[in-house]
């Protein structure tokens, strides 16, 4: 299924190679001839920027078991005109059932890529570990006539394709949106995230969020351009030069609010453990409500902004503003995971090869892209934030309104001030109920990381085994 480089890309689908374990099993390849040939060809194949190698998709409509069968082959790049290739498996049945008819009729074209290291490792082990296949979808030669299709198999195929198209969420979606523009680092004036809940964040998460927002690192003397991490914003860069200001109400601000501490007890979330981790970093800033008449009232906001200003025009501001339901946490934005053999799936190493997200969130990113000063455009400063910027940095005596800080403040209240409250201990328990258990969160994420290597499904193995046997007997 060759694809012209001039056609329009429509997206990608995550699939897998079915039947690889069957054909490279000891009984099927007793002397290892097929395995040796695969290793030789893979060494010759070129890899793209993500470390992936293109494979050939071939229609096998004459296999009795499935008229929609599609074989996956690795071809020798030095012998393009010959049939020097190794078949490694098939598209899974549930993918082939819509790829085959849509490509046959010319509505769509497809290209596929594998990770050669992952593929060879699975073939060597003879294991049932699933080998990922990245399927890219393009407009086919008959795409312009898509509105005229009426046959059920084509309409159904289009619906299945749309459902299967990969959609990014969390950090990856932020990177997809903001990565469409080049943000000039030297013109950045501010990068803030104000929220009422801060999760178990560390240098890795901060670096991942900044990288998703398009932040790039300067070239340091010990860094070489040949380094794959060169120019990328990583955890080591984040530790050396913190990139983002976190805006969260200080305990003193909460205590001095119009309705006191209890007004904020169910809308603020910042664990003592995270505070101890961040207190020496210098990224915490106080949340001062804006406009000023809101001062003294609790804020339940989740807003981020990265602002740039033109050097030649002081009134020209650009950048982006996020507003939504995402707290500043890996549970909301996603924790990047890294697979041992598949660590080049994304162009930025801080974003990982897989993203583990715990929460369902929604948000909007307002983008004012960088433009020429000669072009009149909207200003980022036209978007008013709900807190004062630049925000005041925490003083040495300040601390965030953590449950512990609020319990201590409650204990200092007079009896009259405690009137109407069942007990400060009960309030403390209510506060703790709002807090996520960091140890539990870490355990969940660790389990997700360990479970990254999925196994091939039994129905896919049975399907591919049937196809292999019919090919062998023909």
Coordinates of C-alpha atoms in Angstrom, one line a residue, residues 40-253:
X40 CA 19.9 -8.6 8.8
X41 CA 17.2 -6.6 7.0
X42 CA 16.3 -4.5 10.1
X43 CA 20.0 -3.5 10.4
X44 CA 19.8 -2.1 6.9
X45 CA 16.5 -0.3 7.4
X46 CA 16.4 3.5 8.0
X47 CA 14.7 4.9 11.1
X48 CA 12.8 8.1 11.3
X49 CA 13.2 10.8 13.9
X50 CA 11.2 8.6 16.4
X51 CA 13.4 5.6 15.9
X52 CA 10.7 3.8 13.8
X53 CA 11.1 1.8 10.6
X54 CA 8.5 1.7 7.8
X55 CA 7.1 -1.7 6.9
X56 CA 5.1 -2.9 3.9
X57 CA 1.3 -3.6 4.1
X58 CA 0.2 -6.2 1.5
X59 CA -3.3 -7.3 0.8
X60 CA -3.8 -11.0 1.0
X61 CA -7.4 -11.3 -0.2
X62 CA -7.0 -14.9 -1.4
X63 CA -6.5 -16.4 2.1
X64 CA -9.8 -18.3 2.7
X65 CA -9.9 -17.5 6.5
X66 CA -10.3 -13.8 5.9
X67 CA -10.7 -11.9 2.6
X68 CA -9.7 -8.7 4.4
X69 CA -6.3 -10.1 5.6
X70 CA -3.3 -7.8 5.4
X71 CA 0.2 -9.0 5.7
X72 CA 3.0 -7.0 7.3
X73 CA 6.5 -7.3 5.8
X74 CA 9.9 -5.9 6.4
X75 CA 11.6 -5.3 3.0
X76 CA 15.3 -5.0 2.2
X77 CA 15.9 -1.4 1.4
X78 CA 18.9 -2.4 -0.8
X79 CA 16.8 -4.7 -3.0
X80 CA 13.7 -2.6 -3.6
X81 CA 12.9 -4.2 -7.0
X82 CA 13.3 -7.7 -5.7
X83 CA 11.1 -9.7 -3.3
X84 CA 13.7 -9.8 -0.6
X85 CA 11.5 -9.4 2.5
X86 CA 10.4 -11.1 5.7
X87 CA 6.8 -11.3 6.7
X88 CA 6.5 -10.7 10.4
X89 CA 2.7 -11.0 10.8
X90 CA -0.7 -9.5 10.0
X91 CA -2.9 -6.6 10.9
X92 CA -5.3 -7.7 13.7
X93 CA -8.7 -8.7 12.4
X94 CA -10.5 -5.8 13.9
X95 CA -8.2 -3.3 12.1
X96 CA -8.0 -5.2 8.8
X97 CA -11.8 -5.3 8.5
X98 CA -11.8 -1.5 7.8
X99 CA -8.3 -0.9 6.4
X100 CA -8.9 -3.4 3.6
X101 CA -12.1 -2.1 2.1
X102 CA -11.2 1.5 2.5
X103 CA -7.8 1.0 0.8
X104 CA -9.3 -1.3 -1.9
X105 CA -11.8 1.4 -3.0
X106 CA -9.2 4.2 -2.8
X107 CA -10.8 6.3 -0.2
X108 CA -7.8 6.2 2.1
X109 CA -4.1 5.2 1.9
X110 CA -2.1 3.7 4.8
X111 CA 1.5 3.5 5.8
X112 CA 2.8 1.6 8.9
X113 CA 5.9 1.7 11.1
X114 CA 7.4 -0.5 13.8
X115 CA 10.1 -0.2 16.4
X116 CA 12.8 -2.5 15.0
X117 CA 14.4 -3.1 18.5
X118 CA 11.0 -4.0 20.0
X119 CA 10.2 -6.3 17.0
X120 CA 13.5 -8.1 17.1
X121 CA 13.5 -8.5 20.8
X122 CA 10.0 -10.1 20.7
X123 CA 11.1 -12.4 17.8
X124 CA 14.2 -13.5 19.7
X125 CA 12.3 -14.2 22.9
X126 CA 9.5 -16.0 21.1
X127 CA 7.2 -14.3 23.7
X128 CA 3.6 -13.2 23.4
X129 CA 4.6 -9.5 24.0
X130 CA 2.5 -7.2 21.8
X131 CA 4.6 -5.4 19.1
X132 CA 3.2 -2.0 18.4
X133 CA 2.3 -0.9 14.9
X134 CA 1.9 2.8 14.1
X135 CA -0.6 3.1 11.3
X136 CA -0.7 6.5 9.5
X137 CA -3.8 7.4 7.5
X138 CA -3.8 9.6 4.4
X139 CA -6.3 10.7 1.8
X140 CA -6.6 8.1 -1.0
X141 CA -7.0 8.8 -4.7
X142 CA -10.8 8.6 -4.4
X143 CA -11.1 10.6 -1.2
X144 CA -12.9 13.4 -3.0
X145 CA -15.9 11.1 -3.7
X146 CA -16.3 10.1 0.0
X147 CA -19.6 11.9 0.2
X148 CA -21.1 9.6 -2.5
X149 CA -20.4 6.3 -0.7
X150 CA -23.5 4.3 0.2
X151 CA -22.3 0.7 0.6
X152 CA -22.6 -0.4 4.2
X153 CA -19.1 -1.9 4.3
X154 CA -17.5 1.5 3.4
X155 CA -19.7 3.6 5.6
X156 CA -19.0 1.2 8.5
X157 CA -15.3 1.3 7.7
X158 CA -15.2 5.1 7.8
X159 CA -17.0 5.1 11.2
X160 CA -14.5 2.5 12.6
X161 CA -11.6 4.6 11.2
X162 CA -12.8 7.8 12.8
X163 CA -13.3 6.0 16.1
X164 CA -9.8 4.5 16.0
X165 CA -7.9 7.7 15.1
X166 CA -5.6 8.5 17.9
X167 CA -6.5 11.5 20.1
X168 CA -4.1 13.0 22.5
X169 CA -4.9 14.1 26.0
X170 CA -3.2 15.9 28.9
X171 CA 0.4 16.9 28.3
X172 CA 0.4 15.4 24.9
X173 CA -2.6 17.4 23.7
X174 CA -1.1 20.5 25.2
X175 CA 2.1 19.8 23.2
X176 CA 0.1 19.1 20.1
X177 CA -1.7 22.5 20.3
X178 CA 1.2 24.6 21.3
X179 CA 3.8 22.8 19.2
X180 CA 2.3 24.3 16.1
X181 CA 4.2 27.5 16.9
X182 CA 7.8 28.4 17.7
X183 CA 8.0 30.3 20.9
X184 CA 11.0 32.6 21.2
X185 CA 12.6 31.7 24.6
X186 CA 14.5 35.0 24.9
X187 CA 11.2 37.0 24.7
X188 CA 9.5 35.2 27.5
X189 CA 8.4 37.5 30.4
X190 CA 6.3 35.1 32.5
X191 CA 5.2 31.5 32.9
X192 CA 2.7 30.9 35.6
X193 CA 0.1 28.3 36.7
X194 CA -2.4 29.3 39.3
X195 CA -4.7 26.7 40.9
X196 CA -6.5 25.6 44.0
X197 CA -4.9 22.1 44.0
X198 CA -1.3 21.1 43.6
X199 CA -0.5 17.4 43.3
X200 CA 2.6 15.3 43.9
X201 CA 4.8 17.3 41.6
X202 CA 8.5 17.0 41.1
X203 CA 11.2 18.1 38.7
X204 CA 10.2 15.4 36.2
X205 CA 6.6 16.6 36.0
X206 CA 7.6 20.3 35.9
X207 CA 9.9 19.6 33.0
X208 CA 7.3 17.6 31.2
X209 CA 4.7 20.4 31.6
X210 CA 7.1 23.0 30.4
X211 CA 8.3 20.8 27.5
X212 CA 4.6 20.3 26.5
X213 CA 4.2 24.1 26.6
X214 CA 6.9 24.4 24.0
X215 CA 9.8 25.4 26.2
X216 CA 13.3 24.7 24.9
X217 CA 16.7 24.8 26.7
X218 CA 19.6 26.9 25.9
X219 CA 22.8 25.2 24.7
X220 CA 25.1 24.6 27.7
X221 CA 28.8 24.0 27.3
X222 CA 28.6 20.4 28.4
X223 CA 25.8 19.6 25.9
X224 CA 26.5 18.5 22.4
X225 CA 24.1 18.9 19.5
X226 CA 24.5 15.2 18.7
X227 CA 22.9 14.4 22.1
X228 CA 19.3 13.3 21.5
X229 CA 18.2 15.5 24.5
X230 CA 19.9 18.5 23.1
X231 CA 17.6 21.5 23.0
X232 CA 14.9 19.7 24.9
X233 CA 13.7 20.8 28.3
X234 CA 14.5 18.0 30.7
X235 CA 14.4 17.4 34.5
X236 CA 18.1 18.3 34.8
X237 CA 17.3 21.7 33.1
X238 CA 14.4 22.2 35.4
X239 CA 16.5 21.6 38.5
X240 CA 19.1 24.0 37.3
X241 CA 16.7 26.7 36.2
X242 CA 13.1 26.4 37.4
X243 CA 10.8 27.3 34.5
X244 CA 7.4 28.0 36.0
X245 CA 5.8 29.9 38.9
X246 CA 3.2 28.0 40.8
X247 CA 0.5 30.3 42.3
X248 CA -1.2 29.0 45.4
X249 CA -2.7 30.8 48.4
X250 CA -0.5 31.1 51.4
X251 CA -1.7 30.1 54.8
X252 CA -1.6 33.7 56.0
X253 CA -3.8 34.8 53.0

